[in-house]
Coordinates of C-alpha atoms and ligand atoms in Angstrom, one line a residue:
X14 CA 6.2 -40.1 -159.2
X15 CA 3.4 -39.5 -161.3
X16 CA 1.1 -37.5 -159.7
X17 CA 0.1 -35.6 -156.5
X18 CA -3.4 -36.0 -154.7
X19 CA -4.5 -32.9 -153.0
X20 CA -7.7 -31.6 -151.7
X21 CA -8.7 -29.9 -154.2
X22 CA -7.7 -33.0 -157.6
X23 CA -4.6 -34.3 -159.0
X24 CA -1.9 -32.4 -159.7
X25 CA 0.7 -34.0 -162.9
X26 CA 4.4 -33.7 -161.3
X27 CA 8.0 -35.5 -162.2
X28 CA 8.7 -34.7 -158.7
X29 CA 7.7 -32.9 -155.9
X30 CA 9.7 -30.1 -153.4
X31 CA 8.2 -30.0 -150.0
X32 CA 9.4 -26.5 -148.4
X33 CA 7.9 -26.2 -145.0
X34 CA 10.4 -23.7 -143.2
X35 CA 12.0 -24.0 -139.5
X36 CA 11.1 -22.4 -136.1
X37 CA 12.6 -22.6 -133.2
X38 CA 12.1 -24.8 -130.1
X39 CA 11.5 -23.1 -127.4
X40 CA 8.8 -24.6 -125.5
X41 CA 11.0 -25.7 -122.6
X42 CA 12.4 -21.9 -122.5
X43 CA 8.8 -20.4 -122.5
X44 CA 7.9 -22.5 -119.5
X45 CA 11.0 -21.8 -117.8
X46 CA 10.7 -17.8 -118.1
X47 CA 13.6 -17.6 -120.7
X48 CA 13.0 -14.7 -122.8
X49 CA 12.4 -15.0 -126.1
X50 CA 13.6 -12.3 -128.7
X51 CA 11.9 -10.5 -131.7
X52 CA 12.4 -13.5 -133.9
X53 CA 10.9 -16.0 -132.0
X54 CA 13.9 -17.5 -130.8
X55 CA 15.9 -17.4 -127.2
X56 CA 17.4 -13.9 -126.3
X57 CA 21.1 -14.6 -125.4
X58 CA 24.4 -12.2 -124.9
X59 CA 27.3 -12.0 -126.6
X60 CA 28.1 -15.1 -124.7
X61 CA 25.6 -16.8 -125.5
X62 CA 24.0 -16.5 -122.0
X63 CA 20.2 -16.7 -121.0
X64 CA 18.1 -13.6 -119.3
X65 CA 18.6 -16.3 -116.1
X66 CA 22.5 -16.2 -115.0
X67 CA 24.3 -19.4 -116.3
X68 CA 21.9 -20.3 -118.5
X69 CA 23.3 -20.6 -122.0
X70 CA 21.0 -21.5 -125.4
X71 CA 22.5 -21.9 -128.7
X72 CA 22.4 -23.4 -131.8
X73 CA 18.8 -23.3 -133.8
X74 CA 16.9 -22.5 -130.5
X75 CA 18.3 -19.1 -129.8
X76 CA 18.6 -15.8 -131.4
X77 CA 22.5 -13.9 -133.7
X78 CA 23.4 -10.7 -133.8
X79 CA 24.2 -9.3 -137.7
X80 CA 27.5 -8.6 -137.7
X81 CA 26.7 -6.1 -140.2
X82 CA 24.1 -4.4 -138.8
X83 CA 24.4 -5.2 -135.3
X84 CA 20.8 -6.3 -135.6
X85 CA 19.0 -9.4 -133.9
X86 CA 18.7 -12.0 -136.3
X87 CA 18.0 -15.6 -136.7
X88 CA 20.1 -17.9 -139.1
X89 CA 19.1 -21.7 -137.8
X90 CA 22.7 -23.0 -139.6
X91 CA 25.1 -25.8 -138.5
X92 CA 27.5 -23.3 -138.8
X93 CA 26.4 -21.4 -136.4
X94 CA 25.5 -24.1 -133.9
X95 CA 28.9 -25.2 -133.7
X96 CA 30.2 -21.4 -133.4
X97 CA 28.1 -20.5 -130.4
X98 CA 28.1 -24.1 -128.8
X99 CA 31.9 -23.5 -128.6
X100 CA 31.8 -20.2 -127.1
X101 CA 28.9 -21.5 -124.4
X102 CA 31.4 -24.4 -123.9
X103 CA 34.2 -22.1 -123.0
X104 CA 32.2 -20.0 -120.7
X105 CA 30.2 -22.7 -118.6
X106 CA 33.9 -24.2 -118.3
X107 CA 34.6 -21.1 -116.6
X108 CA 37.3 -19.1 -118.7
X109 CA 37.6 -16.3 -117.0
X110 CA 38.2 -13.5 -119.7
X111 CA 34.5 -15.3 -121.1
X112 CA 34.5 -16.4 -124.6
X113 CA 32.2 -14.0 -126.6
X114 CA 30.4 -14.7 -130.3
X115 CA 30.2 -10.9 -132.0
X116 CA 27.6 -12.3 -134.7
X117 CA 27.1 -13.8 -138.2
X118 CA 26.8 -13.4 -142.1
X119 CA 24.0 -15.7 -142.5
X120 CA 26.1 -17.5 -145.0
X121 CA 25.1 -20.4 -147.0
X122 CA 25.9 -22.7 -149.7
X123 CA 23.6 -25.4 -151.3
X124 CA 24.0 -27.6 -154.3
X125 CA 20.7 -28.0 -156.4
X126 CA 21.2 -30.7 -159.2
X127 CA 24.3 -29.7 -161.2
X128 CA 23.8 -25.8 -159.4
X129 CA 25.5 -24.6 -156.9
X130 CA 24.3 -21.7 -154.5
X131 CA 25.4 -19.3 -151.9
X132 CA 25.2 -16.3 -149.8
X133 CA 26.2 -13.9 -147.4
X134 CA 25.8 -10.9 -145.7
X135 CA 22.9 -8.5 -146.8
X136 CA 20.8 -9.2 -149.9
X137 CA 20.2 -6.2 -152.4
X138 CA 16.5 -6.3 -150.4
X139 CA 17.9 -5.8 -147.1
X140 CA 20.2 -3.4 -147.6
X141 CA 18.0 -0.8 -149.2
X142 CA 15.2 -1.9 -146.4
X143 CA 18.1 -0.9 -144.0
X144 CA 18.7 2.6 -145.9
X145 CA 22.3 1.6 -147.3
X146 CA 23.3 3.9 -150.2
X147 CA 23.5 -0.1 -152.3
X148 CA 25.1 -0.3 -155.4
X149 CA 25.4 -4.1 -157.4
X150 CA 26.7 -5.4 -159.8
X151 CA 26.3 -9.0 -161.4
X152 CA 29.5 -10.4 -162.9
X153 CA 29.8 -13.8 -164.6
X154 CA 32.9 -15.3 -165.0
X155 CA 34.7 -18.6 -165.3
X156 CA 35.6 -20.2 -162.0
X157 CA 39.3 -21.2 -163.5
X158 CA 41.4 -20.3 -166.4
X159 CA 38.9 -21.0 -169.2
X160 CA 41.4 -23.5 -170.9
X161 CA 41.4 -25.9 -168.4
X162 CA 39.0 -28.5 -168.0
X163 CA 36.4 -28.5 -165.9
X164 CA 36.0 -24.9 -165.8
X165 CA 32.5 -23.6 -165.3
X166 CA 30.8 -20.3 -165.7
X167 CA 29.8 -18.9 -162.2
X168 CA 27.7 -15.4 -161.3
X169 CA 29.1 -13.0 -158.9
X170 CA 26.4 -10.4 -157.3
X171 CA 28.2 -7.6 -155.4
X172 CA 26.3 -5.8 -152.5
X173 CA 28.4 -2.4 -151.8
X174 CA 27.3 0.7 -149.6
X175 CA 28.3 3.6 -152.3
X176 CA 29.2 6.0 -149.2
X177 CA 31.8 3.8 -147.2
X178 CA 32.3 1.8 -150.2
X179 CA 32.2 -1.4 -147.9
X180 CA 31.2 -4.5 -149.0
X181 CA 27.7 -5.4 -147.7
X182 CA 27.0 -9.2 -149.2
X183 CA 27.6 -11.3 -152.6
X184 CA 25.3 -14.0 -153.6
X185 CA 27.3 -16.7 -156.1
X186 CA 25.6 -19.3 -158.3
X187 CA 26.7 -21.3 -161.0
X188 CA 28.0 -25.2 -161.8
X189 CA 31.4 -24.1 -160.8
X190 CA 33.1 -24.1 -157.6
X191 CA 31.0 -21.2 -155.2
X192 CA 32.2 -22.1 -152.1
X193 CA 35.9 -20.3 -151.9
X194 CA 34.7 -17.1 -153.4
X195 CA 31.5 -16.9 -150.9
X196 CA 34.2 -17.9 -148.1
X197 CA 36.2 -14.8 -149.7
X198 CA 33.7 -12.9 -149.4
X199 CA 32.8 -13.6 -145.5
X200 CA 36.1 -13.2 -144.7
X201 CA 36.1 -9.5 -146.4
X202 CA 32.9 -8.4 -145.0
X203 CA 34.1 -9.8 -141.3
X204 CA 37.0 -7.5 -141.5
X205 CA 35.1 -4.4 -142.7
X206 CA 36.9 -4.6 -146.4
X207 CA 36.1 -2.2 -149.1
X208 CA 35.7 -3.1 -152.5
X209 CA 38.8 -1.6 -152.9
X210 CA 40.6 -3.8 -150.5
X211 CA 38.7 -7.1 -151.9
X212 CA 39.8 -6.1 -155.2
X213 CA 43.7 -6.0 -154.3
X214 CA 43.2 -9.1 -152.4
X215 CA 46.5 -11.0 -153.4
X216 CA 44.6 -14.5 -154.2
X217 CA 46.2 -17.9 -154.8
X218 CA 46.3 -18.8 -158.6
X219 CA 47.1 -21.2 -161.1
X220 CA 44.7 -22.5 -164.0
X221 CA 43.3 -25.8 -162.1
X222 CA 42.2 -23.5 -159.0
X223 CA 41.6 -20.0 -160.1
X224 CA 41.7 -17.3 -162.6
X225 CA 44.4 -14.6 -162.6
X226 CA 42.2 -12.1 -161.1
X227 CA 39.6 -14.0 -158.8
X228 CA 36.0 -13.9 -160.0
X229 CA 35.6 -11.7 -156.7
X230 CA 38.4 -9.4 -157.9
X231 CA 36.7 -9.3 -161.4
X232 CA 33.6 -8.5 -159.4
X233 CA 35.1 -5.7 -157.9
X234 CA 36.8 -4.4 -160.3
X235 CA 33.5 -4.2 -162.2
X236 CA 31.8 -2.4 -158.8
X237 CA 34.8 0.1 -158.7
X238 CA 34.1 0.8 -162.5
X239 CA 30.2 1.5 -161.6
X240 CA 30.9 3.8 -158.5
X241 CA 33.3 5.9 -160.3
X242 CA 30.3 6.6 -163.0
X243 CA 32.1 4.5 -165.8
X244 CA 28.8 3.0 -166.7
X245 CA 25.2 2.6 -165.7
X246 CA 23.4 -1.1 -165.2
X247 CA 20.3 -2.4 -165.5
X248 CA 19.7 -5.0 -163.3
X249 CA 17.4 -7.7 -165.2
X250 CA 14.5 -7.3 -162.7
X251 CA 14.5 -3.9 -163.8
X252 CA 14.7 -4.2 -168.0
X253 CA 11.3 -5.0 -168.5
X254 CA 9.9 -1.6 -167.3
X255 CA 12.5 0.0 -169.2
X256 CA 11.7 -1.9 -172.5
X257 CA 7.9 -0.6 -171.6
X258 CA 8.9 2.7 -171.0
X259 CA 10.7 2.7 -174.7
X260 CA 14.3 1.9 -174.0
X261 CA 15.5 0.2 -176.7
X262 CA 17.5 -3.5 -175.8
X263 CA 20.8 -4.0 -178.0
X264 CA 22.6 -7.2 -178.7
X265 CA 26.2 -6.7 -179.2
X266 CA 27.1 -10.1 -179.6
X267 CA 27.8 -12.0 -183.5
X268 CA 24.8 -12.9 -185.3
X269 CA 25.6 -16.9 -184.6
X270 CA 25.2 -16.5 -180.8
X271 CA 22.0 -13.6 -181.0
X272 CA 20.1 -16.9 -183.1
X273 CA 21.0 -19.6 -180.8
X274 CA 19.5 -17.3 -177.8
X275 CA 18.3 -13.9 -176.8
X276 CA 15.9 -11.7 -175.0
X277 CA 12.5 -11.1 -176.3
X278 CA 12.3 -7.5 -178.1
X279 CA 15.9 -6.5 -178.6
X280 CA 17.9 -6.3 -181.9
X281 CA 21.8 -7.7 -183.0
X282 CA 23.6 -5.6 -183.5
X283 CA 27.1 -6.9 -183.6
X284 CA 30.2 -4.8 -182.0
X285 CA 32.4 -4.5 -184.5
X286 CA 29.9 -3.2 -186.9
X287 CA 27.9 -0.9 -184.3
X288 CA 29.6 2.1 -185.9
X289 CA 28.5 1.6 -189.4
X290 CA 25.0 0.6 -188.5
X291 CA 24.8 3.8 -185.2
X292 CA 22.1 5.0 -187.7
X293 CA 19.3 2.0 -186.9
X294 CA 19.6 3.3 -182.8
X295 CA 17.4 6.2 -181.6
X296 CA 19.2 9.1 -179.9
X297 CA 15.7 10.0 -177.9
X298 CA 15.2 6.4 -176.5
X299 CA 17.2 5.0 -173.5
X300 CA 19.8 2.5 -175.2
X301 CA 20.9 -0.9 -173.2
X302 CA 23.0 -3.1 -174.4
X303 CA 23.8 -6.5 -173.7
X304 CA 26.2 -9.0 -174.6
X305 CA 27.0 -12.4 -173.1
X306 CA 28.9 -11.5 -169.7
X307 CA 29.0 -7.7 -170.5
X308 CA 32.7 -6.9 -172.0
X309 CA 31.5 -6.2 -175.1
X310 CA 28.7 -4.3 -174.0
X311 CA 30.6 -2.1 -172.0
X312 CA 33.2 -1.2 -175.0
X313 CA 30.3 -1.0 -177.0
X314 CA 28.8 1.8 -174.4
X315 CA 32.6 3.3 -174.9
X316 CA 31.9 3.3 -178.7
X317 CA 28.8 5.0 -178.1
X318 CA 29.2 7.4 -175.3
X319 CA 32.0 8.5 -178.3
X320 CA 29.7 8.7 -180.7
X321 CA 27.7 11.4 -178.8
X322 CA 25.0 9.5 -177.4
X323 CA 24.2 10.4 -173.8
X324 CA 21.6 7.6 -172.4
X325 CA 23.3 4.5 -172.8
X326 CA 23.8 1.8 -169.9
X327 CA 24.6 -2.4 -169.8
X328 CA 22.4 -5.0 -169.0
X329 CA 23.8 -6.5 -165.5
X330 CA 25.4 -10.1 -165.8
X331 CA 24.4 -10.1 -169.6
X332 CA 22.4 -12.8 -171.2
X333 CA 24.2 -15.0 -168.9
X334 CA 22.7 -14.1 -165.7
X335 CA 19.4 -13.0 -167.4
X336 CA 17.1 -15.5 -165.1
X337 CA 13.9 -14.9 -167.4
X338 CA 12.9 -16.8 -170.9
X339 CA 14.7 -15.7 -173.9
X340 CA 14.1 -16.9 -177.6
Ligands
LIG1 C1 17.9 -31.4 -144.0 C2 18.7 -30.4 -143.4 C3 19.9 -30.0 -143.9 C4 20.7 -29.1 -143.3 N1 21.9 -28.7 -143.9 C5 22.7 -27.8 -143.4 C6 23.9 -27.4 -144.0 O1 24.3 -27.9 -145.0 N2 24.7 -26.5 -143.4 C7 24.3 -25.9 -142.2 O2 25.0 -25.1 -141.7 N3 23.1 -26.3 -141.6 C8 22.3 -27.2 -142.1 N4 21.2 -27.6 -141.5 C9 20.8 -26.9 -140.3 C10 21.5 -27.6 -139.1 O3 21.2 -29.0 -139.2 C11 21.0 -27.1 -137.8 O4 21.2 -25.7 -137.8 C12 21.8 -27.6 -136.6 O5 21.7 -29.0 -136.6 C13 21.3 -27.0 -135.3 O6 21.9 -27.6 -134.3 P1 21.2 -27.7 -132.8 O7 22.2 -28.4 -131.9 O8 20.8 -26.3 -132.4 O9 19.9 -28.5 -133.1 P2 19.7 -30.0 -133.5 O10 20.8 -30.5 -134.3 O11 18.3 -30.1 -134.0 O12 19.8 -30.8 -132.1 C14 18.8 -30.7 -131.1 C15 18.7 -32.0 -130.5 O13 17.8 -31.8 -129.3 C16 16.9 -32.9 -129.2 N5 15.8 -32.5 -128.4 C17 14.8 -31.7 -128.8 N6 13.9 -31.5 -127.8 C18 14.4 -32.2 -126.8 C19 13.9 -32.5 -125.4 N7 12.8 -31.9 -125.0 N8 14.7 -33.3 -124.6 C20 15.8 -33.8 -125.1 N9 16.3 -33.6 -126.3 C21 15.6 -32.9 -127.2 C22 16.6 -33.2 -130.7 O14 16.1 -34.6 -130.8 C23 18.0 -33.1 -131.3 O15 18.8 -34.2 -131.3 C24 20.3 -28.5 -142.1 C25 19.1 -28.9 -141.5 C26 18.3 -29.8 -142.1 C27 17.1 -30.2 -141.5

């Protein structure tokens, strides 16, 4: 691949991503006076059924429910294709009780290159669209006792309603293993858990498979920490309008790891000499600080909130889960 030819000249590329979206197919449905449903796709029942009596449509062609939300949705998933083509089985077979599908997560999991990727439940986006009370955190963490080999950094976000305190989605990504703590996950938000509950969760562990607590229970532990107002975050979409707005970015990490990377416009500061040097930090301006998963940014915020200062938060997922350039 050297090159693309498009209408308008020739554009240089190592390789080229063709994203084109689904619909459904529902032609045939259309014609045949099947109702379709606000997303396009076939209206069905909680068993799966058709607007026309025995006539069942599942799998990409017809429309989920959000088990969240109760909602219409439409997740086109394999997943959910085999889910709903079991329960239409069951009920053109004639079980009398009549099997029923109560919804779907949308979950997902990819694998881009060495990354892998997954969801599921609400994003951050949806829930506040839907008028949640959301709280998140993002919480990097290694996907096995850090010792043994093979272990790789993975990045929890935690979707939570601050008033039930129930888990509303998690989004995961990282080159470790994603898919049992997203499968954690859609089993928690299936059975209404709080993050209270998903914390105490009594996981499997030993160093090849986990960490002592989970990166889930890290997660949210790190949630029940933010909704008891032990800290404030600063989600990275938000820290460039803070930095504009004259909040002042803080580095906590040693000097060795602030020169091999950080975030335009902030200053190192290292912890363990953050008391001595409190002087170089303006009480006025908004202080965040940042580390590189945010441990020591969070003692740092202890150190501080000690030392009398009153606007001081943490930089969500640290320079680890920053997504933008750095230096
Ligand atoms: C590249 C790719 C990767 C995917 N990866 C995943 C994944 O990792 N995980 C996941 O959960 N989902 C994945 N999906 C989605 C998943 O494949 C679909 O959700 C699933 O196949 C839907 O099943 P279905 O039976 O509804 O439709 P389909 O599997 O599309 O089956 C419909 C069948 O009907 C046939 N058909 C259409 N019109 C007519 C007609 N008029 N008469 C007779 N036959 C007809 C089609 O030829 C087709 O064989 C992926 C999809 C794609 C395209």
């Amino acid at each position: 691949m050297g090159a693309v030819s498009t209408g308008t000249g020739l554009l240089k590329a190592d390789l080229v991503i063709l994203s084109v979206g689904v619909r459904p197919n529902v032609d045939i449905a259309r014609e045949s006076g099947i109702l379709l449903g606000p997303t396009g796709a076939i209206a069905v029942n909680d068993q799966t059924e058709t607007n026309i009596n025995d006539i069942y449509a599942v799998g990409d062609c017809a429309e989920n429910v959000n088990l969240i939300t109760g909602r219409t949705v439409w997740y086109p998933m394999g997943s959910t294709a085999n889910k709903t083509g079991r329960v239409a089985g069951v009920n053109l077979a004639g079980a009398e009780a009549g099997d029923t599908m109560k919804g779907v997560l949308g979950t997902s999991v990819l694998k881009l290159f060495d990354l892998n990727i997954a969801k599921t439940g609400l994003s951050e986006r949806d829930a506040r669209a839907l008028g949640y009370n959301v709280e998140t955190v993002i919480v990097p963490a290694p996907d096995r006792a850090h010792y043994y080999p093979g272990s790789r950094t993975i990045v929890t976000k935690l979707i939570v309603d601050r008033d039930s305190r129930r888990v509303l989605g998690g989004q995961i990504f990282g080159e470790g293993v994603v898919d049992k703590p997203i499968d954690i996950l859609v089993t928690a938000i299936s059975f209404g858990a709080t993050v209270d509950q998903l914390a105490r969760l009594d996981l499997a562990y030993a160093p090849p498979f986990s960490t002592a607590l989970s990166t889930t229970a890290v997660a949210a532990n790190v949630m029940m920490n933010k909704l008891a107002g032990k800290f404030t975050g600063v989600g990275p979409l938000d820290l460039k309008e803070k930095m504009d707005a004259g909040a002042m970015l803080v580095d906590v990490r040693i000097d060795k790891e602030y020169f091999v990377r950080n975030i335009p416009g902030s200053i190192n500061i290292p912890l363990r000499r953050l008391a001595e040097r409190v002087d170089e930090l303006d009480r006025e301006r908004e202080i965040i600080l940042v580390c590189k998963v945010g441990l020591r940014a969070y003692l740092a915020l202890l150190k501080l909130k000690g030392l009398g200062f009153k606007k001081v938060s943490i930089l969500d997922g640290g320079i680890t889960a920053y997504p933008f350039e750095t230096e």
